[in-house]
């Protein structure tokens, strides 16, 4: 059995969790900073790192306390060390190093994006006994849809994956956040837009679905975002800062706003679903059909994506892993969960572990 502490601080959530054997979540503490960033309409990196500094120790203490364990009971200390906001990552990485050094425990640096893909195979149930990740899951097709990523992967295990495609401009979560600014519906944009879209009818507005080349597994969302801007505000006169629009988001009535949100959501999720189908076809043609589909990242909380992914699973006869809602957004349970697989594969780090804002995969 392994008992691992996970620490996550890559963006604007300070989180810590204790996980047993990579699947039983003994505690999952998340301190969100949404209130601090709301007035700026997005995450302010300097504010985020300062808030992590204030919160990291109490959050870790709470996670250990809720799990009923002390530092001495742990087998390892894991931390999301890449990719993310560098100042934010540094707080978690330094906390993990200090604890690992003080308690003489192994240190494990975990890739945040890979951890999002692993989250779907974990269960919120503290008594889970069977890890679905071990059986009939791999090879898998992985989709990460978050504020920083829209990527497809082929996975042969929780730790081994190859990139199949990624966004060439905005990530899907980023597009949601920007669309919410265009529609002036507040922060955080993704969940608000999702909620509003569920009350609207998107059929009044025909927004583009960018599929790129016929066989491309890459994504592009910037055209959809611009099309929404023009739908909301009309075609601009002039260019750049001098551009003047025909109207503003204030001129929309509630029905128009909800219908535009629905049209955006239909188009964005349509593209994701088409690319998923394309990737399944591609891997099947290559004689490497995926046994399952792993979906992770903040946008995996999206209502339309969840329902359409489940329908795709039935249609394509493929098992679909969607994280429980508590593991969709940034959390440390997914970090501690994936760290279990590093642990059993003897993948440890030492105190030279670095925070890295980007990764090459
Ligand atoms: O994974 P995450 O917490 O942070 C990153 O690693 O980026 O993802 C955050 C992103 C944000 O862009 C947020 O707007 C989006 O996930 N998001 C959603 C929903 N919930 C969160 N987007 C669409 N629909 C949602 N329900
Ligand atoms: Zn994330």
Short mmCIF file of C-alpha atoms and ligand atoms in Angstrom, two decimals:
data_model
loop_
_atom_site.label_atom_id
_atom_site.label_comp_id
_atom_site.label_asym_id
_atom_site.label_seq_id
_atom_site.Cartn_x
_atom_site.Cartn_y
_atom_site.Cartn_z
CA UNK A 1 0.00 0.00 0.00
CA UNK A 2 1.15 3.56 -0.67
CA UNK A 3 -0.03 6.65 1.18
CA UNK A 4 0.96 9.77 -0.72
CA UNK A 5 0.47 13.48 -0.07
CA UNK A 6 -0.22 15.56 -3.20
CA UNK A 7 0.29 19.31 -3.48
CA UNK A 8 -1.08 21.44 -6.34
CA UNK A 9 -0.51 25.17 -6.90
CA UNK A 10 -0.05 25.57 -10.67
CA UNK A 11 -2.65 28.29 -11.23
CA UNK A 12 -5.28 29.75 -8.90
CA UNK A 13 -6.24 26.83 -6.64
CA UNK A 14 -4.13 25.92 -3.61
CA UNK A 15 -4.75 22.23 -3.01
CA UNK A 16 -3.52 19.27 -0.98
CA UNK A 17 -4.73 15.69 -0.77
CA UNK A 18 -3.84 12.33 0.69
CA UNK A 19 -4.45 9.33 -1.57
CA UNK A 20 -4.04 5.63 -0.85
CA UNK A 21 -2.81 3.29 -3.61
CA UNK A 22 -3.47 5.88 -6.30
CA UNK A 23 -7.23 5.59 -5.97
CA UNK A 24 -8.69 5.94 -2.48
CA UNK A 25 -9.00 9.65 -1.75
CA UNK A 26 -8.53 10.11 2.00
CA UNK A 27 -8.77 13.91 1.78
CA UNK A 28 -9.09 16.50 -1.00
CA UNK A 29 -8.74 20.13 0.14
CA UNK A 30 -9.02 22.95 -2.40
CA UNK A 31 -8.74 26.67 -1.58
CA UNK A 32 -9.98 28.58 -4.60
CA UNK A 33 -8.80 32.12 -5.32
CA UNK A 34 -11.70 33.07 -7.62
CA UNK A 35 -12.76 35.94 -5.36
CA UNK A 36 -9.27 37.51 -5.60
CA UNK A 37 -9.13 37.49 -9.41
CA UNK A 38 -12.77 38.22 -10.22
CA UNK A 39 -12.43 42.00 -10.46
CA UNK A 40 -9.62 41.63 -13.01
CA UNK A 41 -11.58 39.17 -15.21
CA UNK A 42 -8.70 36.65 -15.18
CA UNK A 43 -5.90 35.20 -13.08
CA UNK A 44 -3.28 37.80 -12.03
CA UNK A 45 -0.05 35.77 -11.58
CA UNK A 46 1.47 37.93 -8.83
CA UNK A 47 -1.72 37.87 -6.76
CA UNK A 48 -1.96 34.11 -7.30
CA UNK A 49 1.54 33.37 -5.99
CA UNK A 50 1.08 35.58 -2.93
CA UNK A 51 -2.22 33.89 -2.11
CA UNK A 52 -0.62 30.43 -2.50
CA UNK A 53 2.06 31.47 -0.01
CA UNK A 54 -0.55 32.42 2.59
CA UNK A 55 -2.66 29.30 2.07
CA UNK A 56 -0.27 26.45 1.38
CA UNK A 57 0.58 25.50 4.99
CA UNK A 58 -3.01 25.56 6.33
CA UNK A 59 -4.26 23.66 3.27
CA UNK A 60 -1.64 20.92 3.74
CA UNK A 61 -2.38 20.72 7.48
CA UNK A 62 -6.08 20.40 6.74
CA UNK A 63 -5.49 17.63 4.17
CA UNK A 64 -3.34 15.65 6.62
CA UNK A 65 -5.84 16.21 9.44
CA UNK A 66 -8.87 15.23 7.36
CA UNK A 67 -7.08 12.06 6.27
CA UNK A 68 -6.12 11.31 9.88
CA UNK A 69 -2.44 10.89 9.06
CA UNK A 70 0.79 12.56 10.14
CA UNK A 71 3.81 13.31 8.01
CA UNK A 72 5.51 10.19 9.34
CA UNK A 73 2.77 7.91 7.97
CA UNK A 74 3.36 9.05 4.39
CA UNK A 75 5.32 7.04 1.83
CA UNK A 76 6.06 10.05 -0.38
CA UNK A 77 5.33 13.71 -1.01
CA UNK A 78 4.25 14.63 -4.52
CA UNK A 79 3.78 17.99 -6.16
CA UNK A 80 2.55 19.27 -9.51
CA UNK A 81 5.77 20.89 -10.76
CA UNK A 82 4.89 21.47 -14.45
CA UNK A 83 3.35 23.18 -16.47
CA UNK A 84 1.74 26.29 -14.98
CA UNK A 85 2.38 29.82 -13.73
CA UNK A 86 5.96 29.80 -12.58
CA UNK A 87 5.48 31.89 -9.42
CA UNK A 88 2.51 29.73 -8.39
CA UNK A 89 4.31 26.43 -9.09
CA UNK A 90 7.31 27.54 -7.04
CA UNK A 91 5.21 27.81 -3.89
CA UNK A 92 4.00 24.21 -4.07
CA UNK A 93 7.37 22.84 -5.16
CA UNK A 94 9.22 24.55 -2.32
CA UNK A 95 6.65 23.42 0.25
CA UNK A 96 6.97 19.83 -1.01
CA UNK A 97 10.77 19.96 -0.94
CA UNK A 98 10.84 21.38 2.58
CA UNK A 99 8.49 18.66 3.86
CA UNK A 100 10.29 15.86 2.04
CA UNK A 101 13.63 17.04 3.44
CA UNK A 102 12.36 17.58 6.97
CA UNK A 103 10.56 14.21 7.15
CA UNK A 104 13.11 12.25 5.12
CA UNK A 105 10.46 11.17 2.59
CA UNK A 106 10.81 10.60 -1.16
CA UNK A 107 9.81 13.51 -3.42
CA UNK A 108 7.84 13.04 -6.68
CA UNK A 109 7.30 15.81 -9.25
CA UNK A 110 4.12 15.25 -11.28
CA UNK A 111 3.03 16.64 -14.66
CA UNK A 112 -0.24 18.55 -14.16
CA UNK A 113 -1.63 17.69 -17.61
CA UNK A 114 -0.97 13.96 -17.22
CA UNK A 115 -2.57 14.13 -13.79
CA UNK A 116 -5.75 15.60 -15.34
CA UNK A 117 -5.94 12.53 -17.61
CA UNK A 118 -5.49 10.21 -14.63
CA UNK A 119 -8.27 11.94 -12.63
CA UNK A 120 -11.02 10.23 -14.63
CA UNK A 121 -9.83 6.80 -13.51
CA UNK A 122 -10.04 7.79 -9.83
CA UNK A 123 -13.24 7.57 -7.86
CA UNK A 124 -14.58 9.98 -5.29
CA UNK A 125 -15.45 6.88 -3.22
CA UNK A 126 -13.06 6.50 -0.28
CA UNK A 127 -13.74 2.74 -0.15
CA UNK A 128 -12.96 1.94 -3.77
CA UNK A 129 -11.12 -1.35 -4.06
CA UNK A 130 -10.66 -1.85 -7.78
CA UNK A 131 -8.59 0.59 -9.74
CA UNK A 132 -10.12 0.77 -13.20
CA UNK A 133 -6.83 2.21 -14.37
CA UNK A 134 -5.30 -1.21 -14.00
CA UNK A 135 -7.82 -3.11 -16.10
CA UNK A 136 -9.07 -2.75 -19.63
CA UNK A 137 -8.23 0.94 -19.79
CA UNK A 138 -5.07 1.09 -21.86
CA UNK A 139 -4.27 1.73 -24.64
CA UNK A 140 -6.45 4.79 -24.25
CA UNK A 141 -7.28 7.96 -26.09
CA UNK A 142 -6.82 10.99 -23.81
CA UNK A 143 -8.39 14.41 -24.13
CA UNK A 144 -7.24 17.30 -21.93
CA UNK A 145 -9.52 20.32 -22.09
CA UNK A 146 -8.54 23.07 -19.66
CA UNK A 147 -7.71 26.75 -19.45
CA UNK A 148 -4.26 26.09 -20.88
CA UNK A 149 -4.69 22.95 -23.00
CA UNK A 150 -6.79 21.33 -25.67
CA UNK A 151 -4.79 18.23 -26.51
CA UNK A 152 -5.28 14.65 -27.64
CA UNK A 153 -2.95 11.85 -26.50
CA UNK A 154 -2.48 8.16 -27.07
CA UNK A 155 -1.74 6.51 -23.70
CA UNK A 156 -0.29 3.07 -23.11
CA UNK A 157 -0.23 3.49 -19.30
CA UNK A 158 -0.99 6.28 -16.78
CA UNK A 159 2.57 7.57 -17.30
CA UNK A 160 3.27 6.83 -20.98
CA UNK A 161 1.65 8.96 -23.62
CA UNK A 162 2.23 10.45 -27.07
CA UNK A 163 0.76 13.73 -28.24
CA UNK A 164 -1.63 13.33 -31.20
CA UNK A 165 -2.81 16.92 -31.55
CA UNK A 166 -3.15 20.23 -29.74
CA UNK A 167 -4.55 23.69 -30.14
CA UNK A 168 -2.77 26.02 -32.54
CA UNK A 169 -4.21 29.10 -30.78
CA UNK A 170 -6.58 29.31 -27.80
CA UNK A 171 -7.28 26.41 -25.46
CA UNK A 172 -10.96 25.53 -25.23
CA UNK A 173 -11.24 26.75 -21.61
CA UNK A 174 -9.51 29.98 -22.61
CA UNK A 175 -12.01 30.39 -25.46
CA UNK A 176 -14.86 29.86 -22.96
CA UNK A 177 -13.37 32.46 -20.61
CA UNK A 178 -12.96 34.99 -23.44
CA UNK A 179 -16.46 34.27 -24.79
CA UNK A 180 -17.83 34.98 -21.30
CA UNK A 181 -16.05 38.36 -21.34
CA UNK A 182 -17.53 39.10 -24.80
CA UNK A 183 -21.00 38.21 -23.51
CA UNK A 184 -20.29 40.12 -20.28
CA UNK A 185 -21.53 37.34 -18.01
CA UNK A 186 -18.82 37.45 -15.33
CA UNK A 187 -15.97 35.37 -13.95
CA UNK A 188 -15.10 32.49 -13.92
CA UNK A 189 -16.33 32.38 -17.50
CA UNK A 190 -16.48 28.67 -18.35
CA UNK A 191 -18.98 27.51 -15.72
CA UNK A 192 -21.13 30.66 -16.11
CA UNK A 193 -21.30 30.30 -19.88
CA UNK A 194 -22.15 26.58 -19.55
CA UNK A 195 -25.01 27.39 -17.17
CA UNK A 196 -26.39 30.16 -19.36
CA UNK A 197 -26.10 28.05 -22.53
CA UNK A 198 -28.34 25.41 -20.96
CA UNK A 199 -31.18 27.97 -20.90
CA UNK A 200 -30.73 29.04 -24.55
CA UNK A 201 -31.27 27.75 -28.08
CA UNK A 202 -28.22 28.00 -30.30
CA UNK A 203 -29.99 27.45 -33.61
CA UNK A 204 -30.52 31.18 -34.30
CA UNK A 205 -26.79 31.79 -34.76
CA UNK A 206 -24.50 29.92 -37.10
CA UNK A 207 -21.01 30.00 -35.56
CA UNK A 208 -18.03 28.36 -37.34
CA UNK A 209 -16.57 24.97 -36.48
CA UNK A 210 -12.89 25.04 -37.36
CA UNK A 211 -11.73 21.54 -38.25
CA UNK A 212 -8.37 22.54 -39.90
CA UNK A 213 -7.06 19.95 -42.44
CA UNK A 214 -9.14 16.91 -43.23
CA UNK A 215 -7.03 14.64 -41.09
CA UNK A 216 -5.77 17.13 -38.52
CA UNK A 217 -6.08 16.27 -34.84
CA UNK A 218 -5.13 19.83 -33.86
CA UNK A 219 -7.66 22.35 -32.56
CA UNK A 220 -8.31 26.01 -33.30
CA UNK A 221 -10.77 28.14 -31.33
CA UNK A 222 -9.76 31.71 -32.11
CA UNK A 223 -12.04 31.94 -35.19
CA UNK A 224 -15.04 30.87 -33.11
CA UNK A 225 -14.22 33.50 -30.50
CA UNK A 226 -13.97 36.27 -33.14
CA UNK A 227 -17.21 35.12 -34.79
CA UNK A 228 -18.96 35.38 -31.41
CA UNK A 229 -17.50 38.88 -30.91
CA UNK A 230 -18.94 40.03 -34.26
CA UNK A 231 -22.28 38.36 -33.52
CA UNK A 232 -22.54 40.16 -30.18
CA UNK A 233 -21.19 43.58 -31.23
CA UNK A 234 -21.60 43.73 -35.01
CA UNK A 235 -18.84 44.18 -37.61
CA UNK A 236 -16.20 46.73 -36.47
CA UNK A 237 -15.32 49.93 -38.34
CA UNK A 238 -11.56 50.46 -38.37
CA UNK A 239 -8.86 48.19 -36.99
CA UNK A 240 -7.01 47.49 -33.74
CA UNK A 241 -7.55 49.93 -30.88
CA UNK A 242 -9.33 52.36 -33.20
CA UNK A 243 -12.03 49.77 -34.06
CA UNK A 244 -15.58 50.93 -33.31
CA UNK A 245 -18.37 48.38 -32.98
CA UNK A 246 -22.03 48.82 -33.91
CA UNK A 247 -23.27 47.84 -30.44
CA UNK A 248 -22.13 46.45 -27.07
CA UNK A 249 -23.01 43.39 -25.00
CA UNK A 250 -25.28 45.69 -22.92
CA UNK A 251 -27.63 45.91 -25.91
CA UNK A 252 -28.43 42.18 -25.78
CA UNK A 253 -31.63 41.05 -24.11
CA UNK A 254 -31.59 37.95 -21.88
CA UNK A 255 -32.89 35.64 -24.60
CA UNK A 256 -30.32 36.79 -27.14
CA UNK A 257 -27.51 36.43 -24.61
CA UNK A 258 -28.58 32.89 -23.67
CA UNK A 259 -29.02 31.90 -27.33
CA UNK A 260 -25.57 33.22 -28.24
CA UNK A 261 -24.05 31.34 -25.29
CA UNK A 262 -25.78 28.17 -26.50
CA UNK A 263 -24.54 28.72 -30.08
CA UNK A 264 -20.98 29.13 -28.78
CA UNK A 265 -21.23 26.02 -26.60
CA UNK A 266 -22.73 23.95 -29.47
CA UNK A 267 -19.91 24.98 -31.82
CA UNK A 268 -17.05 24.51 -29.31
CA UNK A 269 -18.20 21.08 -28.13
CA UNK A 270 -19.07 19.99 -31.70
CA UNK A 271 -15.43 20.52 -32.66
CA UNK A 272 -14.19 18.57 -29.64
CA UNK A 273 -16.52 15.66 -30.44
CA UNK A 274 -15.57 15.59 -34.12
CA UNK A 275 -11.87 15.51 -33.21
CA UNK A 276 -12.49 12.69 -30.73
CA UNK A 277 -14.21 10.65 -33.45
CA UNK A 278 -11.39 11.46 -35.84
CA UNK A 279 -8.77 10.33 -33.31
CA UNK A 280 -10.59 7.04 -32.64
CA UNK A 281 -10.73 6.44 -36.43
CA UNK A 282 -7.04 7.29 -36.80
CA UNK A 283 -5.91 4.93 -34.00
CA UNK A 284 -8.19 2.17 -35.30
CA UNK A 285 -6.74 2.58 -38.84
CA UNK A 286 -3.27 2.27 -37.30
CA UNK A 287 -4.31 -1.06 -35.71
CA UNK A 288 -4.08 0.53 -32.25
CA UNK A 289 -7.77 0.97 -31.35
CA UNK A 290 -8.18 2.62 -27.92
CA UNK A 291 -9.91 0.59 -25.22
CA UNK A 292 -11.07 3.70 -23.42
CA UNK A 293 -11.41 7.45 -23.59
CA UNK A 294 -9.93 9.48 -20.72
CA UNK A 295 -11.17 13.06 -20.43
CA UNK A 296 -9.69 15.57 -18.00
CA UNK A 297 -9.18 19.27 -17.28
CA UNK A 298 -11.56 22.00 -16.16
CA UNK A 299 -13.79 21.80 -19.24
CA UNK A 300 -14.52 18.13 -18.43
CA UNK A 301 -17.03 19.68 -15.98
CA UNK A 302 -18.98 21.01 -18.98
CA UNK A 303 -22.55 19.68 -19.14
CA UNK A 304 -22.71 19.32 -22.94
CA UNK A 305 -19.27 17.73 -23.22
CA UNK A 306 -20.15 15.21 -20.49
CA UNK A 307 -23.43 14.16 -22.08
CA UNK A 308 -22.03 14.00 -25.60
CA UNK A 309 -18.95 12.05 -24.43
CA UNK A 310 -21.15 9.44 -22.75
CA UNK A 311 -23.23 9.15 -25.94
CA UNK A 312 -20.05 8.76 -27.99
CA UNK A 313 -18.94 5.96 -25.68
CA UNK A 314 -22.16 4.05 -26.38
CA UNK A 315 -22.01 4.71 -30.13
CA UNK A 316 -18.34 3.79 -30.55
CA UNK A 317 -18.42 1.03 -27.93
CA UNK A 318 -15.60 2.53 -25.92
CA UNK A 319 -15.40 3.00 -22.15
CA UNK A 320 -15.46 6.68 -21.19
CA UNK A 321 -13.78 7.96 -18.00
CA UNK A 322 -14.99 11.37 -16.89
CA UNK A 323 -13.69 12.69 -13.57
CA UNK A 324 -16.20 13.15 -10.75
CA UNK A 325 -17.01 16.88 -10.49
CA UNK A 326 -14.66 17.20 -7.48
CA UNK A 327 -11.73 16.15 -9.69
CA UNK A 328 -12.49 18.15 -12.87
CA UNK A 329 -10.94 21.43 -11.80
CA UNK A 330 -7.40 21.73 -10.46
CA UNK A 331 -6.96 19.48 -7.42
CA UNK A 332 -4.21 17.63 -5.61
CA UNK A 333 -5.89 14.19 -5.52
CA UNK A 334 -5.02 13.68 -9.18
CA UNK A 335 -1.38 14.63 -8.38
CA UNK A 336 -1.13 12.16 -5.48
CA UNK A 337 -3.00 9.55 -7.56
CA UNK A 338 -0.60 9.67 -10.48
CA UNK A 339 2.37 9.87 -8.08
CA UNK A 340 1.45 6.35 -6.92
CA UNK A 341 2.34 5.10 -10.42
CA UNK A 342 5.63 7.02 -10.30
CA UNK A 343 6.28 5.43 -6.90
CA UNK A 344 5.70 1.84 -8.03
CA UNK A 345 7.84 2.51 -11.12
CA UNK A 346 10.67 3.93 -8.98
CA UNK A 347 10.40 7.38 -10.52
CA UNK A 348 11.54 9.75 -7.78
CA UNK A 349 13.02 13.22 -7.73
CA UNK A 350 15.58 14.82 -5.48
CA UNK A 351 15.77 18.30 -3.99
CA UNK A 352 16.96 19.74 -7.32
CA UNK A 353 13.39 19.29 -8.66
CA UNK A 354 12.47 22.42 -10.62
CA UNK A 355 9.18 24.18 -11.32
CA UNK A 356 8.71 24.42 -15.09
CA UNK A 357 6.20 26.72 -16.75
CA UNK A 358 6.07 24.65 -19.97
CA UNK A 359 6.62 21.05 -21.00
CA UNK A 360 7.59 19.78 -24.42
CA UNK A 361 4.90 17.06 -24.75
O1 LIG B 1 -8.02 22.48 -15.34
P1 LIG B 1 -8.37 23.86 -14.90
O2 LIG B 1 -8.96 24.04 -13.51
O3 LIG B 1 -7.10 24.79 -14.96
C1 LIG B 1 -6.14 24.64 -15.96
O4 LIG B 1 -5.30 23.70 -15.81
O5 LIG B 1 -6.22 25.42 -16.92
O6 LIG B 1 -9.34 24.46 -15.99
C2 LIG B 1 -9.90 25.73 -15.88
C3 LIG B 1 -10.69 26.02 -17.14
C4 LIG B 1 -11.14 27.47 -17.20
O7 LIG B 1 -10.86 27.98 -18.48
C5 LIG B 1 -12.65 27.34 -16.96
O8 LIG B 1 -13.39 28.39 -17.55
C6 LIG B 1 -12.95 26.02 -17.60
O9 LIG B 1 -11.86 25.19 -17.21
N1 LIG B 1 -14.23 25.45 -17.13
C7 LIG B 1 -15.29 25.22 -17.92
C8 LIG B 1 -16.32 24.70 -17.08
N2 LIG B 1 -15.82 24.61 -15.81
C9 LIG B 1 -14.53 25.08 -15.86
N3 LIG B 1 -15.48 25.43 -19.23
C10 LIG B 1 -16.67 25.09 -19.75
N4 LIG B 1 -17.70 24.60 -19.02
C11 LIG B 1 -17.57 24.38 -17.69
N5 LIG B 1 -18.59 23.89 -16.98
ZN1 LIG B 2 -5.54 22.14 -14.71
#
